[in-house]
């Protein structure tokens, strides 16, 4: 153990999300663990990025991003999120949604502040908050609907709570917060003067005709909300690290300052690439949705068939599957056994929960070609019949 280690890192290790990719590569399995999303990138986006590199658009952009991109984002926000944001002062392009989250908490919160995270959670929200010295607090939502009630929300707030994180559609549960739940959030956030930080990176991946509601549009939430969005999932460019934050100017000023200090700016040529993507017609999003609908239905049917009952997701590209009956002591053991024996990687449910609830679950990602999903389903079936 080195003496050179930040106290904030004590007890922190690499996420199971990443670890399972390493394990999967070791056994040559199908990676339905980490949400890698290796679908083809729309050529218009790659071409625009290549052309930006070839035409020397390779220097720093403004800390808040290329102005053309921010203008296109503002139009997209108006069209799809019903958010009116000023491209000059209320939008900052970030190094992925994760970079946006990190810039936000460092800009707006102080060590020791409570940050309320809804469980099951995306572990990066939790661990980034820990590294920032925040005090993570939990609000457990229960399957299958993961409903948020006023009573539960109030009970989860402590005297030091300063912020709430709302991931919708949620990673890992796929839960999408409805208007009533967001009104509860608006009411309670106002009463306790809380900052709301959203993660809406899966906004375009949703099922059964559901529409996405951006929390910032509900009640008076805009004035206390940082909306975090990303392009990784929408354009299958998870390695580009392109995201953006949207917030009223008085919050955005501080977020942009931190974004500058940590990252200088998001990669400039890639900003030009995603600008071309955001100009695509809305039919792009319709076909994205219908192809994910087919994949979700396929994987959920297969999981049902082998007794790993799925908690049907409303959005995002993950499904939590019940594996408690398989007789393993931990979700990690179950996940490893399924990888070793069926050649299918997943993420242990314990990665998304503080308590025992995660031990009976694994998370399966279905952001891949249909043939890969079909092969994974075939392997799971075979495994289920052993
Ligand atoms: N968001 C993706 C997931 O949950 C990838 C995260 C990561 O690689 N850290 O799997």
Short mmCIF file of C-alpha atoms and ligand atoms in Angstrom, two decimals:
data_model
loop_
_atom_site.label_atom_id
_atom_site.label_comp_id
_atom_site.label_asym_id
_atom_site.label_seq_id
_atom_site.Cartn_x
_atom_site.Cartn_y
_atom_site.Cartn_z
CA UNK A 1 0.00 0.00 0.00
CA UNK A 2 1.45 3.33 -0.98
CA UNK A 3 1.48 6.27 1.40
CA UNK A 4 0.60 8.40 -1.60
CA UNK A 5 -3.09 7.81 -1.74
CA UNK A 6 -5.98 10.20 -1.40
CA UNK A 7 -8.13 9.43 1.64
CA UNK A 8 -11.14 9.77 -0.62
CA UNK A 9 -10.03 6.64 -2.49
CA UNK A 10 -9.92 4.42 0.58
CA UNK A 11 -12.08 1.37 -0.06
CA UNK A 12 -12.67 2.29 -3.69
CA UNK A 13 -11.78 -0.17 -6.42
CA UNK A 14 -12.43 -0.40 -10.13
CA UNK A 15 -16.11 -0.95 -10.93
CA UNK A 16 -17.49 -4.41 -11.67
CA UNK A 17 -18.80 -2.86 -14.88
CA UNK A 18 -15.23 -2.61 -16.14
CA UNK A 19 -13.91 -5.68 -14.33
CA UNK A 20 -16.41 -7.91 -16.09
CA UNK A 21 -15.12 -6.71 -19.46
CA UNK A 22 -11.63 -7.87 -18.47
CA UNK A 23 -13.05 -11.23 -17.32
CA UNK A 24 -15.09 -11.52 -20.50
CA UNK A 25 -12.03 -10.95 -22.68
CA UNK A 26 -10.13 -13.56 -20.64
CA UNK A 27 -12.68 -16.26 -21.48
CA UNK A 28 -13.56 -14.93 -24.95
CA UNK A 29 -17.23 -14.50 -24.02
CA UNK A 30 -20.01 -12.27 -25.34
CA UNK A 31 -19.88 -9.00 -23.45
CA UNK A 32 -23.36 -8.18 -22.19
CA UNK A 33 -21.80 -6.56 -19.13
CA UNK A 34 -20.33 -3.11 -19.66
CA UNK A 35 -22.60 -0.85 -21.72
CA UNK A 36 -20.07 -0.63 -24.52
CA UNK A 37 -22.58 -0.08 -27.33
CA UNK A 38 -20.48 -1.23 -30.28
CA UNK A 39 -23.17 -0.60 -32.89
CA UNK A 40 -22.14 1.26 -36.06
CA UNK A 41 -21.68 5.03 -35.70
CA UNK A 42 -23.83 6.91 -38.26
CA UNK A 43 -21.37 7.72 -41.11
CA UNK A 44 -22.45 11.37 -41.22
CA UNK A 45 -20.95 11.77 -37.73
CA UNK A 46 -17.66 10.00 -38.42
CA UNK A 47 -17.26 11.88 -41.70
CA UNK A 48 -17.84 15.24 -40.03
CA UNK A 49 -15.24 14.45 -37.36
CA UNK A 50 -12.71 13.25 -39.96
CA UNK A 51 -13.30 16.34 -42.04
CA UNK A 52 -12.82 18.54 -38.94
CA UNK A 53 -9.47 16.83 -38.28
CA UNK A 54 -8.45 17.16 -41.94
CA UNK A 55 -9.33 20.82 -41.99
CA UNK A 56 -7.25 21.53 -38.88
CA UNK A 57 -10.16 22.16 -36.52
CA UNK A 58 -7.94 20.60 -33.92
CA UNK A 59 -7.24 23.38 -31.47
CA UNK A 60 -9.03 24.17 -28.22
CA UNK A 61 -12.63 25.21 -28.44
CA UNK A 62 -14.16 27.60 -25.91
CA UNK A 63 -14.34 25.92 -22.50
CA UNK A 64 -18.11 25.65 -23.00
CA UNK A 65 -17.73 24.16 -26.48
CA UNK A 66 -17.90 25.07 -30.16
CA UNK A 67 -20.60 27.70 -30.60
CA UNK A 68 -22.21 25.99 -33.63
CA UNK A 69 -22.63 22.83 -31.59
CA UNK A 70 -24.15 24.72 -28.67
CA UNK A 71 -26.62 26.35 -31.04
CA UNK A 72 -27.60 22.97 -32.44
CA UNK A 73 -27.93 21.58 -28.90
CA UNK A 74 -30.20 24.52 -27.99
CA UNK A 75 -32.48 23.65 -30.93
CA UNK A 76 -32.50 19.98 -29.96
CA UNK A 77 -33.36 20.90 -26.36
CA UNK A 78 -36.27 23.02 -27.54
CA UNK A 79 -37.56 20.33 -29.92
CA UNK A 80 -37.10 17.20 -27.81
CA UNK A 81 -36.85 18.32 -24.18
CA UNK A 82 -39.05 21.44 -24.14
CA UNK A 83 -36.09 23.27 -22.56
CA UNK A 84 -35.28 26.81 -23.68
CA UNK A 85 -31.59 27.27 -22.97
CA UNK A 86 -29.38 30.12 -24.11
CA UNK A 87 -26.52 28.58 -26.16
CA UNK A 88 -24.13 31.28 -24.96
CA UNK A 89 -24.62 31.06 -21.21
CA UNK A 90 -26.62 27.94 -20.36
CA UNK A 91 -24.94 25.05 -22.20
CA UNK A 92 -21.49 23.55 -21.66
CA UNK A 93 -20.12 20.71 -23.80
CA UNK A 94 -18.31 18.19 -21.58
CA UNK A 95 -16.05 15.16 -21.73
CA UNK A 96 -18.94 12.71 -21.70
CA UNK A 97 -21.88 12.89 -19.32
CA UNK A 98 -19.41 11.68 -16.68
CA UNK A 99 -17.21 14.76 -17.21
CA UNK A 100 -20.36 16.86 -16.93
CA UNK A 101 -21.28 15.17 -13.66
CA UNK A 102 -17.78 15.65 -12.23
CA UNK A 103 -17.63 19.31 -13.28
CA UNK A 104 -21.09 19.89 -11.79
CA UNK A 105 -20.44 18.46 -8.35
CA UNK A 106 -17.04 20.12 -8.04
CA UNK A 107 -18.53 23.44 -9.14
CA UNK A 108 -21.68 23.44 -7.04
CA UNK A 109 -21.14 21.30 -3.93
CA UNK A 110 -18.73 21.23 -0.99
CA UNK A 111 -16.99 18.33 0.80
CA UNK A 112 -19.35 16.99 3.45
CA UNK A 113 -22.51 17.95 1.55
CA UNK A 114 -25.10 15.20 1.33
CA UNK A 115 -25.94 13.94 -2.14
CA UNK A 116 -29.03 11.80 -2.42
CA UNK A 117 -28.74 8.93 -4.87
CA UNK A 118 -31.62 6.70 -5.88
CA UNK A 119 -30.92 2.99 -5.56
CA UNK A 120 -30.40 0.98 -7.73
CA UNK A 121 -27.82 3.50 -8.91
CA UNK A 122 -25.14 3.88 -11.53
CA UNK A 123 -22.04 3.35 -9.42
CA UNK A 124 -20.11 6.15 -11.13
CA UNK A 125 -22.53 8.71 -9.65
CA UNK A 126 -21.80 7.31 -6.23
CA UNK A 127 -18.04 6.92 -6.53
CA UNK A 128 -17.43 10.27 -8.22
CA UNK A 129 -19.35 11.84 -5.33
CA UNK A 130 -17.13 9.94 -2.87
CA UNK A 131 -13.95 11.12 -4.57
CA UNK A 132 -15.29 14.68 -4.31
CA UNK A 133 -15.68 14.20 -0.55
CA UNK A 134 -19.47 14.35 -0.61
CA UNK A 135 -21.66 12.36 1.77
CA UNK A 136 -23.65 9.87 -0.33
CA UNK A 137 -27.16 9.15 0.91
CA UNK A 138 -29.56 6.60 -0.52
CA UNK A 139 -33.17 6.38 -1.44
CA UNK A 140 -34.11 2.81 -2.32
CA UNK A 141 -36.73 2.32 -5.01
CA UNK A 142 -38.36 -1.09 -5.29
CA UNK A 143 -38.98 -3.21 -8.36
CA UNK A 144 -40.81 -3.67 -10.59
CA UNK A 145 -41.92 -0.01 -10.91
CA UNK A 146 -39.26 1.68 -8.75
CA UNK A 147 -41.89 4.29 -7.83
CA UNK A 148 -40.84 7.49 -6.10
CA UNK A 149 -43.22 8.60 -3.35
CA UNK A 150 -43.18 11.83 -1.40
CA UNK A 151 -42.95 9.89 1.84
CA UNK A 152 -39.86 7.94 0.72
CA UNK A 153 -38.18 11.04 -0.63
CA UNK A 154 -38.75 13.05 2.54
CA UNK A 155 -37.52 10.18 4.69
CA UNK A 156 -34.25 10.00 2.74
CA UNK A 157 -33.32 13.66 3.25
CA UNK A 158 -30.84 14.56 6.02
CA UNK A 159 -29.96 17.96 7.44
CA UNK A 160 -26.83 18.12 5.26
CA UNK A 161 -28.51 17.01 2.00
CA UNK A 162 -27.74 19.55 -0.70
CA UNK A 163 -28.41 17.69 -3.95
CA UNK A 164 -30.41 14.84 -5.50
CA UNK A 165 -29.40 12.79 -8.52
CA UNK A 166 -32.13 11.66 -10.89
CA UNK A 167 -31.09 9.28 -13.67
CA UNK A 168 -33.96 8.90 -16.15
CA UNK A 169 -34.18 6.55 -18.00
CA UNK A 170 -32.20 4.89 -15.27
CA UNK A 171 -29.06 2.82 -15.48
CA UNK A 172 -29.43 -0.03 -14.37
CA UNK A 173 -33.21 -0.39 -13.89
CA UNK A 174 -34.53 1.34 -17.01
CA UNK A 175 -37.01 3.20 -14.81
CA UNK A 176 -38.39 6.39 -16.36
CA UNK A 177 -39.69 8.99 -13.92
CA UNK A 178 -43.24 10.09 -14.74
CA UNK A 179 -44.72 13.53 -14.33
CA UNK A 180 -46.22 12.85 -10.91
CA UNK A 181 -42.93 11.61 -9.53
CA UNK A 182 -41.10 14.60 -10.96
CA UNK A 183 -43.69 16.94 -9.42
CA UNK A 184 -42.95 15.34 -6.05
CA UNK A 185 -39.25 15.89 -6.69
CA UNK A 186 -39.94 19.53 -7.63
CA UNK A 187 -42.00 20.15 -4.50
CA UNK A 188 -39.55 18.56 -2.08
CA UNK A 189 -36.46 20.05 -3.78
CA UNK A 190 -38.02 23.49 -3.45
CA UNK A 191 -38.93 22.94 0.18
CA UNK A 192 -35.42 21.78 1.16
CA UNK A 193 -33.64 24.05 -1.32
CA UNK A 194 -31.91 21.15 -3.08
CA UNK A 195 -29.93 21.12 -6.30
CA UNK A 196 -31.16 18.53 -8.81
CA UNK A 197 -28.59 16.82 -11.02
CA UNK A 198 -30.05 14.69 -13.78
CA UNK A 199 -28.50 12.05 -15.99
CA UNK A 200 -30.55 11.74 -19.17
CA UNK A 201 -28.01 9.99 -21.35
CA UNK A 202 -30.55 7.30 -22.33
CA UNK A 203 -33.25 9.84 -23.28
CA UNK A 204 -33.72 8.40 -26.79
CA UNK A 205 -33.77 4.74 -25.77
CA UNK A 206 -37.22 3.95 -24.45
CA UNK A 207 -39.95 1.38 -24.93
CA UNK A 208 -43.64 0.84 -25.52
CA UNK A 209 -44.19 4.37 -26.83
CA UNK A 210 -43.12 6.12 -23.63
CA UNK A 211 -41.97 9.72 -23.80
CA UNK A 212 -39.06 11.15 -21.89
CA UNK A 213 -39.71 14.01 -19.49
CA UNK A 214 -36.74 16.22 -18.70
CA UNK A 215 -37.01 16.98 -14.98
CA UNK A 216 -35.96 20.61 -15.55
CA UNK A 217 -39.30 21.25 -17.31
CA UNK A 218 -41.42 20.23 -14.32
CA UNK A 219 -42.75 22.86 -11.90
CA UNK A 220 -40.08 25.33 -10.87
CA UNK A 221 -37.24 22.84 -11.22
CA UNK A 222 -35.37 24.67 -13.99
CA UNK A 223 -33.82 27.19 -11.62
CA UNK A 224 -32.25 24.46 -9.42
CA UNK A 225 -31.45 21.80 -12.03
CA UNK A 226 -28.37 20.78 -13.94
CA UNK A 227 -29.50 18.56 -16.82
CA UNK A 228 -26.75 16.22 -17.98
CA UNK A 229 -27.02 14.62 -21.38
CA UNK A 230 -24.70 12.65 -23.60
CA UNK A 231 -24.19 11.50 -27.15
CA UNK A 232 -22.45 8.17 -26.41
CA UNK A 233 -25.56 6.03 -26.48
CA UNK A 234 -27.58 8.00 -29.02
CA UNK A 235 -24.87 7.82 -31.68
CA UNK A 236 -23.04 4.67 -30.47
CA UNK A 237 -19.84 6.63 -29.76
CA UNK A 238 -19.15 5.68 -26.14
CA UNK A 239 -15.39 6.14 -26.64
CA UNK A 240 -15.68 9.68 -28.00
CA UNK A 241 -16.61 11.02 -24.57
CA UNK A 242 -19.08 13.65 -25.73
CA UNK A 243 -21.73 15.06 -23.42
CA UNK A 244 -23.18 18.36 -22.29
CA UNK A 245 -24.72 20.06 -19.30
CA UNK A 246 -27.61 22.50 -19.35
CA UNK A 247 -28.45 24.84 -16.47
CA UNK A 248 -29.43 28.42 -15.71
CA UNK A 249 -26.58 30.86 -16.33
CA UNK A 250 -25.82 31.40 -12.62
CA UNK A 251 -25.00 27.68 -12.24
CA UNK A 252 -23.47 27.23 -15.67
CA UNK A 253 -20.87 29.90 -15.06
CA UNK A 254 -19.33 27.81 -12.27
CA UNK A 255 -19.67 24.51 -14.17
CA UNK A 256 -17.90 26.01 -17.20
CA UNK A 257 -15.12 27.30 -14.98
CA UNK A 258 -14.47 23.82 -13.57
CA UNK A 259 -14.84 22.24 -17.01
CA UNK A 260 -12.08 24.58 -18.17
CA UNK A 261 -9.82 23.80 -15.19
CA UNK A 262 -10.15 20.01 -15.44
CA UNK A 263 -10.53 19.43 -19.17
CA UNK A 264 -9.91 22.76 -21.01
CA UNK A 265 -12.63 21.67 -23.43
CA UNK A 266 -14.20 18.58 -24.94
CA UNK A 267 -12.27 17.25 -27.98
CA UNK A 268 -12.85 19.86 -30.69
CA UNK A 269 -13.04 17.75 -33.89
CA UNK A 270 -15.42 15.35 -32.18
CA UNK A 271 -17.64 18.30 -31.26
CA UNK A 272 -17.94 19.00 -35.00
CA UNK A 273 -18.78 15.33 -35.57
CA UNK A 274 -21.67 15.26 -33.11
CA UNK A 275 -22.96 18.59 -34.41
CA UNK A 276 -23.57 16.84 -37.74
CA UNK A 277 -25.29 14.00 -35.87
CA UNK A 278 -27.64 16.32 -34.03
CA UNK A 279 -28.71 17.76 -37.37
CA UNK A 280 -30.05 14.38 -38.52
CA UNK A 281 -33.83 14.17 -39.01
CA UNK A 282 -35.97 12.86 -36.15
CA UNK A 283 -36.54 9.65 -38.13
CA UNK A 284 -33.07 8.62 -36.91
CA UNK A 285 -34.36 8.52 -33.33
CA UNK A 286 -37.49 6.62 -34.38
CA UNK A 287 -35.44 3.85 -35.94
CA UNK A 288 -33.09 3.80 -32.94
CA UNK A 289 -36.10 3.24 -30.74
CA UNK A 290 -37.67 0.51 -32.81
CA UNK A 291 -34.41 -1.42 -33.10
CA UNK A 292 -33.91 -1.28 -29.32
CA UNK A 293 -37.53 -2.32 -28.78
CA UNK A 294 -36.89 -5.51 -30.77
CA UNK A 295 -33.71 -6.20 -28.80
CA UNK A 296 -35.34 -5.58 -25.43
CA UNK A 297 -38.25 -7.86 -26.26
CA UNK A 298 -35.92 -10.60 -27.51
CA UNK A 299 -33.65 -10.62 -24.46
CA UNK A 300 -36.52 -10.35 -21.97
CA UNK A 301 -38.35 -13.27 -23.60
CA UNK A 302 -35.18 -15.36 -23.49
CA UNK A 303 -34.52 -14.50 -19.83
CA UNK A 304 -38.10 -15.39 -18.95
CA UNK A 305 -37.70 -18.67 -20.79
CA UNK A 306 -34.73 -19.71 -18.65
CA UNK A 307 -36.29 -18.60 -15.37
CA UNK A 308 -34.06 -15.52 -14.94
CA UNK A 309 -37.16 -13.34 -14.66
CA UNK A 310 -36.42 -9.90 -16.12
CA UNK A 311 -37.55 -6.65 -14.51
CA UNK A 312 -38.84 -5.21 -17.76
CA UNK A 313 -37.06 -1.88 -18.43
CA UNK A 314 -39.04 1.18 -19.57
CA UNK A 315 -35.96 2.75 -21.12
CA UNK A 316 -32.14 2.52 -21.42
CA UNK A 317 -30.44 -0.60 -22.76
CA UNK A 318 -30.04 -2.77 -19.70
CA UNK A 319 -32.23 -5.33 -18.02
CA UNK A 320 -31.99 -6.53 -14.44
CA UNK A 321 -32.59 -10.27 -14.34
CA UNK A 322 -33.39 -12.32 -11.26
CA UNK A 323 -30.86 -15.02 -10.49
CA UNK A 324 -31.54 -15.63 -6.78
CA UNK A 325 -32.93 -19.11 -7.49
CA UNK A 326 -29.64 -20.30 -9.01
CA UNK A 327 -28.31 -20.89 -5.51
CA UNK A 328 -25.18 -18.72 -5.51
CA UNK A 329 -24.16 -16.84 -2.38
CA UNK A 330 -23.51 -13.60 -4.26
CA UNK A 331 -24.43 -11.97 -7.54
CA UNK A 332 -20.72 -11.84 -8.34
CA UNK A 333 -20.47 -15.63 -8.10
CA UNK A 334 -23.57 -16.02 -10.28
CA UNK A 335 -22.26 -13.57 -12.85
CA UNK A 336 -18.88 -15.34 -12.99
CA UNK A 337 -20.50 -18.78 -13.30
CA UNK A 338 -22.71 -17.60 -16.16
CA UNK A 339 -19.63 -16.15 -17.85
CA UNK A 340 -17.52 -19.28 -17.38
CA UNK A 341 -20.24 -21.77 -18.25
CA UNK A 342 -22.41 -19.95 -20.79
CA UNK A 343 -19.81 -17.51 -22.15
CA UNK A 344 -22.07 -14.53 -21.49
CA UNK A 345 -20.79 -11.60 -19.39
CA UNK A 346 -23.14 -9.56 -17.21
CA UNK A 347 -22.65 -7.19 -14.26
CA UNK A 348 -23.45 -8.42 -10.72
CA UNK A 349 -26.48 -6.64 -9.26
CA UNK A 350 -24.45 -5.82 -6.15
CA UNK A 351 -22.72 -3.08 -8.21
CA UNK A 352 -25.92 -1.06 -8.13
CA UNK A 353 -27.08 -1.51 -4.53
CA UNK A 354 -25.76 -0.90 -1.02
CA UNK A 355 -27.73 -3.71 0.54
CA UNK A 356 -28.62 -7.33 -0.14
CA UNK A 357 -31.17 -6.58 -2.87
CA UNK A 358 -28.50 -6.60 -5.57
CA UNK A 359 -27.29 -10.10 -4.71
CA UNK A 360 -30.28 -11.69 -6.43
CA UNK A 361 -29.78 -9.79 -9.68
CA UNK A 362 -27.50 -9.42 -12.65
CA UNK A 363 -27.55 -6.60 -15.20
CA UNK A 364 -27.54 -7.56 -18.87
CA UNK A 365 -26.75 -4.98 -21.55
CA UNK A 366 -28.37 -5.43 -24.97
CA UNK A 367 -26.70 -2.61 -26.92
CA UNK A 368 -25.31 -4.86 -29.60
CA UNK A 369 -26.21 -6.40 -32.96
CA UNK A 370 -29.25 -8.63 -33.00
CA UNK A 371 -27.15 -11.65 -34.00
CA UNK A 372 -25.02 -11.25 -30.88
CA UNK A 373 -28.15 -10.99 -28.75
CA UNK A 374 -29.60 -14.08 -30.41
CA UNK A 375 -26.39 -16.01 -29.75
CA UNK A 376 -26.38 -14.82 -26.13
CA UNK A 377 -30.02 -15.92 -25.76
CA UNK A 378 -29.15 -19.33 -27.23
CA UNK A 379 -26.26 -19.73 -24.76
CA UNK A 380 -28.39 -18.66 -21.81
CA UNK A 381 -31.06 -21.19 -22.84
CA UNK A 382 -28.49 -23.95 -23.00
CA UNK A 383 -27.10 -22.89 -19.61
CA UNK A 384 -30.64 -22.84 -18.18
CA UNK A 385 -31.13 -26.46 -19.20
CA UNK A 386 -27.98 -27.82 -17.64
N1 LIG B 1 -22.48 3.44 -18.76
C1 LIG B 1 -21.94 2.17 -19.13
C2 LIG B 1 -22.38 1.08 -18.18
O1 LIG B 1 -23.07 1.34 -17.23
C3 LIG B 1 -20.44 2.20 -19.23
C4 LIG B 1 -19.81 2.66 -18.00
C5 LIG B 1 -18.35 2.43 -17.91
O2 LIG B 1 -17.72 1.87 -18.74
N2 LIG B 1 -17.84 2.85 -16.88
O3 LIG B 1 -22.03 -0.04 -18.38
#
